Amino acid sequence: MTLELVGITVLWLFLFGYVIVASIDFGAGFFNAYSLFRGNQHILTRIIQRYLSPVWEVTNVFLVFFFVGIVGFFPKTAYYYGTVLLVPVSIALVLLAIRGSYYAFTTYGGLEHKRYTYLYGLSGLFIPASLSIVLTISEGGFVTEGSSGLELDYWALFTSPLTWSIVVLSLASVLYISAVFLTWYAHKAQDQPATDLLRKYALFWSVPAIISATGIIIELKGHNPEHYSRLVDIWWLFGISFLLFAGTVYLLTKRRAYGVAFGLLAGQFMIAFFAYGGSHYPYLLYPYLTIYDGFTNEAMATALIVAFIAGLGLLLPSLYLLLRLFLFSKDYVTGKRNDHA
Amino acid sequence: MGNAESVFFSRVLTELTLSFHIIYATIGVGIPLMIMIAQWLGIKKQDEHYILLARRWTRGFVITVAVGVVTGTAIGLQLSLLWPNFMELAGNVIALPLFMETFAFFFEAIFLGIYLYTWDRFENQKKHLLLLIPVAIGASFSAVFISMVNAFMNAPQGFDIVDGQLVNISPLLAMFNPATPTKVAHVLSTAYMTSAFILASIGAYRLLKGSNHVYHKKALFLMMKIGLIFSVASAVIGDFSGKYLAEYQPEKLAAAEWHFETEGEAPLMLYGVLDNGEVKYALKIPYALSILAHGTPNAEVIGLNEFAEDEIPPLYIHYLFDTMVMIGMWLTVLSLIYILGVWRKWSFVSTGWYRWLIVLGGPLAVLAIEIGWWFAEVGRQPWVLRGIMRTKEAATTSGNVDTMLVMFSALYLVLAIGSIYVLTRMFRKNTVEQELSDRQLEKEGEMR
């Protein structure tokens, strides 16, 4: 395995981590707002708060890690993506900033108002939508390189069905992942009403999630045939991913083994995510930038990988401790302990 | 929008984001250390007041951390969005400390979450104190790594340029460049100093506003002591920074001091105005610049006239330098007199007017941080990478930077108002007296 591949695999893994933890976070905010709107907030709020409170800052770090890492391993991405993404990423940044800070303001500062709960829930859906634009752009066809620099063709971008398929996929997956996780969490907390409600949401969102995922493969056939043919070559990976999806839905319908159901879901998304990423190889931005011509020098790559391994040595035990103390602590999950400063 | 406008708005937006971020970032670096000291004292002295100090500071700290995290994410991405050409070049050499900073940040985030939610969980409070150590270390090391990146921009090294290509790259040499020791040390000591003065000014304010509780007096005295220690440290490191500048970035020092002719026995100019290249109304301290630059009174200091016109920074940085130094000196004296006053029982240090001066100390320290960074950053203009890449070659070519500037300005306004409102409300609603008596009742309840 070359250093380039190690680099992109590490980054892709962290992006996957962000997709999962951020989906849980964004979806939780949306379900919380939706339950307020429907007048049954009492069922969900406590479960959601209890999970989110100790881990909210950690979510953000996965994203920071990814974008710092990609500029580190592939400095040319700063030039290509940095120039064209100014507007969509700035919008995502503003939303992330408002969302993150108002979470802290309401949770710790007691600043409670219905308006904020709605804003919080909705902003959580706009962020994945604005970030997923990056995936669309990476497929090529929206960026032109002229004499004055790179230009992003917004009109082509916003009229492309591919863009909207990816946006729909990101929204549906956010809500699906979140609902499945929270079903499991509510079940652990022995909170029957919350479990039932979230299970319903999970089953509901599984449908658009799988339809839009299939839709994108079809869209790509017209948009980027090269990528499409690579996808078809590894169709069996998507087949396995679909079987895992079916397993999750089956367990949810039968009200059985929610923990295993979430495990299958993580497997489903991981396989699909890596199959998609692998078929994108070797392009970072089609057709301008491949992982080979965008890669940093060997000395920096080695240093980054050493730093990465040392960092993981520090992080994994810490993350384990965090999960032990909260996610897997019976007293905490069931609400017998809070111990908040 | 032409390229010149893109450069201008990119500079303004970066300055705005950083100026806003460093307020919260400085607090984020310094406060964990203060919380740790308070908790440690509380355990050592078996004094409930210090434990409560740690607890209340922690609650406020979370709010500032939240704003620090989100604005930090913003500047992290803006580096690539606004300065893509710079990041493409520098990323090859300086990515390592940037990457390590995210680990430090990750480490801090995990343990802060744990610390916040385990207040009464452990029988042994020392276990809880142990959780704070990774928080404080993570916070300080983020500052160390990110200051290294900034130091690199001032003194780039660790690579060779052959035919426009970067070769022979050494990430470690880039991290430990000549600017690193003074930069990192000054950033850390001033962050601790500023946090101490902010917390002291809160204590003084509560005392002024009618509470005469011993809790506030303990907080005030502790913070003034820590503030004094770090302001002396900052001054000493500041002197080393002057020597660094004389050696490696003489144009920055010369511009800051309005030192035009290269000469020995150079005097230091305080205040004054610049009128057609003539310095007027300035206070001249003989030999002081030579001492600042090289440690001896007759050493030769390089003047601005040695540099090409388009390679010198704007001369207004003189005012920034003066203001920063004056505030530093003032805070050192203020805390020194307070501490002596408490020991020697001088009554004026507990009078209203002296306490108002202490209240003013926190905002002044923050102002000095801002001004110091403006000085450091404007002082390396016109370069983004000193001697290698000019700022105007580094900026984005995108035409939407002005709109983004408006959008981010609105964001920072909302965040500033929100955080100030939440913080004041948090503590006004729940006074120390109230919380102490609540805890007392809780304890008695347990004993029964």
PDB file of C-alpha atoms in Angstrom, chain A residues 109-201:
ATOM      1  CA  GLY A 109     -26.876  28.647  30.131  1.00  0.00           C
ATOM      2  CA  GLY A 110     -30.562  27.881  30.526  1.00  0.00           C
ATOM      3  CA  LEU A 111     -31.435  29.980  27.491  1.00  0.00           C
ATOM      4  CA  GLU A 112     -34.610  28.199  26.488  1.00  0.00           C
ATOM      5  CA  HIS A 113     -36.973  29.288  23.830  1.00  0.00           C
ATOM      6  CA  LYS A 114     -39.080  27.444  21.303  1.00  0.00           C
ATOM      7  CA  ARG A 115     -37.652  29.547  18.519  1.00  0.00           C
ATOM      8  CA  TYR A 116     -34.126  28.278  19.235  1.00  0.00           C
ATOM      9  CA  THR A 117     -35.255  24.670  19.335  1.00  0.00           C
ATOM     10  CA  TYR A 118     -36.762  25.043  15.855  1.00  0.00           C
ATOM     11  CA  LEU A 119     -33.738  26.886  14.502  1.00  0.00           C
ATOM     12  CA  TYR A 120     -31.497  24.261  16.009  1.00  0.00           C
ATOM     13  CA  GLY A 121     -33.452  21.421  14.452  1.00  0.00           C
ATOM     14  CA  LEU A 122     -33.599  22.994  10.999  1.00  0.00           C
ATOM     15  CA  SER A 123     -29.981  24.148  10.874  1.00  0.00           C
ATOM     16  CA  GLY A 124     -28.992  20.535  11.490  1.00  0.00           C
ATOM     17  CA  LEU A 125     -30.547  19.626   8.154  1.00  0.00           C
ATOM     18  CA  PHE A 126     -28.990  22.477   6.173  1.00  0.00           C
ATOM     19  CA  ILE A 127     -25.455  21.623   7.294  1.00  0.00           C
ATOM     20  CA  PRO A 128     -25.317  18.124   5.769  1.00  0.00           C
ATOM     21  CA  ALA A 129     -26.998  19.522   2.662  1.00  0.00           C
ATOM     22  CA  SER A 130     -24.405  22.279   2.213  1.00  0.00           C
ATOM     23  CA  LEU A 131     -21.491  19.983   3.021  1.00  0.00           C
ATOM     24  CA  SER A 132     -22.646  17.234   0.684  1.00  0.00           C
ATOM     25  CA  ILE A 133     -22.254  19.702  -2.229  1.00  0.00           C
ATOM     26  CA  VAL A 134     -18.551  18.884  -1.932  1.00  0.00           C
ATOM     27  CA  LEU A 135     -19.284  15.311  -2.975  1.00  0.00           C
ATOM     28  CA  THR A 136     -21.187  16.508  -6.028  1.00  0.00           C
ATOM     29  CA  ILE A 137     -18.388  18.833  -7.073  1.00  0.00           C
ATOM     30  CA  SER A 138     -15.833  16.075  -6.697  1.00  0.00           C
ATOM     31  CA  GLU A 139     -17.578  14.191  -9.516  1.00  0.00           C
ATOM     32  CA  GLY A 140     -16.410  16.860 -11.946  1.00  0.00           C
ATOM     33  CA  GLY A 141     -18.289  18.939 -14.474  1.00  0.00           C
ATOM     34  CA  PHE A 142     -18.943  21.992 -12.295  1.00  0.00           C
ATOM     35  CA  VAL A 143     -15.498  23.521 -12.070  1.00  0.00           C
ATOM     36  CA  THR A 144     -13.678  25.194 -14.931  1.00  0.00           C
ATOM     37  CA  GLU A 145     -10.081  26.295 -14.846  1.00  0.00           C
ATOM     38  CA  GLY A 146      -9.639  29.574 -16.684  1.00  0.00           C
ATOM     39  CA  SER A 147      -6.826  32.087 -16.946  1.00  0.00           C
ATOM     40  CA  SER A 148      -7.994  34.048 -13.894  1.00  0.00           C
ATOM     41  CA  GLY A 149      -8.305  30.936 -11.746  1.00  0.00           C
ATOM     42  CA  LEU A 150     -10.952  28.363 -10.894  1.00  0.00           C
ATOM     43  CA  GLU A 151     -14.645  29.039 -11.358  1.00  0.00           C
ATOM     44  CA  LEU A 152     -17.575  27.130  -9.924  1.00  0.00           C
ATOM     45  CA  ASP A 153     -20.612  26.984 -12.194  1.00  0.00           C
ATOM     46  CA  TYR A 154     -23.407  27.491  -9.697  1.00  0.00           C
ATOM     47  CA  TRP A 155     -26.143  27.264 -12.299  1.00  0.00           C
ATOM     48  CA  ALA A 156     -24.986  23.860 -13.530  1.00  0.00           C
ATOM     49  CA  LEU A 157     -24.527  22.739  -9.942  1.00  0.00           C
ATOM     50  CA  PHE A 158     -28.002  23.663  -8.781  1.00  0.00           C
ATOM     51  CA  THR A 159     -29.794  22.363 -11.842  1.00  0.00           C
ATOM     52  CA  SER A 160     -28.042  19.023 -11.790  1.00  0.00           C
ATOM     53  CA  PRO A 161     -30.200  16.100 -10.617  1.00  0.00           C
ATOM     54  CA  LEU A 162     -27.048  14.576  -9.149  1.00  0.00           C
ATOM     55  CA  THR A 163     -26.745  17.474  -6.707  1.00  0.00           C
ATOM     56  CA  TRP A 164     -30.262  17.004  -5.468  1.00  0.00           C
ATOM     57  CA  SER A 165     -29.988  13.240  -5.232  1.00  0.00           C
ATOM     58  CA  ILE A 166     -26.941  13.647  -3.018  1.00  0.00           C
ATOM     59  CA  VAL A 167     -28.703  16.267  -0.894  1.00  0.00           C
ATOM     60  CA  VAL A 168     -31.719  13.988  -0.446  1.00  0.00           C
ATOM     61  CA  LEU A 169     -29.444  11.066   0.392  1.00  0.00           C
ATOM     62  CA  SER A 170     -27.598  13.076   3.019  1.00  0.00           C
ATOM     63  CA  LEU A 171     -30.819  14.258   4.663  1.00  0.00           C
ATOM     64  CA  ALA A 172     -32.490  10.863   4.639  1.00  0.00           C
ATOM     65  CA  SER A 173     -29.364   9.139   5.954  1.00  0.00           C
ATOM     66  CA  VAL A 174     -28.961  11.688   8.730  1.00  0.00           C
ATOM     67  CA  LEU A 175     -32.468  11.039   9.965  1.00  0.00           C
ATOM     68  CA  TYR A 176     -32.248   7.284   9.457  1.00  0.00           C
ATOM     69  CA  ILE A 177     -28.891   6.832  11.228  1.00  0.00           C
ATOM     70  CA  SER A 178     -29.970   9.077  14.061  1.00  0.00           C
ATOM     71  CA  ALA A 179     -33.311   7.367  14.588  1.00  0.00           C
ATOM     72  CA  VAL A 180     -31.771   3.887  14.673  1.00  0.00           C
ATOM     73  CA  PHE A 181     -29.108   4.936  17.152  1.00  0.00           C
ATOM     74  CA  LEU A 182     -31.578   6.753  19.387  1.00  0.00           C
ATOM     75  CA  THR A 183     -33.953   3.797  19.321  1.00  0.00           C
ATOM     76  CA  TRP A 184     -31.165   1.669  20.733  1.00  0.00           C
ATOM     77  CA  TYR A 185     -30.234   4.350  23.253  1.00  0.00           C
ATOM     78  CA  ALA A 186     -33.811   4.879  24.408  1.00  0.00           C
ATOM     79  CA  HIS A 187     -34.224   1.140  24.752  1.00  0.00           C
ATOM     80  CA  LYS A 188     -31.113   0.992  26.938  1.00  0.00           C
ATOM     81  CA  ALA A 189     -32.593   3.765  29.032  1.00  0.00           C
ATOM     82  CA  GLN A 190     -35.684   1.583  29.428  1.00  0.00           C
ATOM     83  CA  ASP A 191     -37.789   4.385  28.029  1.00  0.00           C
ATOM     84  CA  GLN A 192     -40.570   2.553  26.201  1.00  0.00           C
ATOM     85  CA  PRO A 193     -42.487   5.530  24.693  1.00  0.00           C
ATOM     86  CA  ALA A 194     -39.293   7.070  23.300  1.00  0.00           C
ATOM     87  CA  THR A 195     -38.175   3.714  21.889  1.00  0.00           C
ATOM     88  CA  ASP A 196     -41.493   3.213  20.126  1.00  0.00           C
ATOM     89  CA  LEU A 197     -41.546   6.679  18.619  1.00  0.00           C
ATOM     90  CA  LEU A 198     -37.946   6.557  17.425  1.00  0.00           C
ATOM     91  CA  ARG A 199     -38.399   3.076  15.985  1.00  0.00           C
ATOM     92  CA  LYS A 200     -41.244   4.459  13.910  1.00  0.00           C
ATOM     93  CA  TYR A 201     -39.035   7.282  12.638  1.00  0.00           C
TER      94      TYR A 201
END
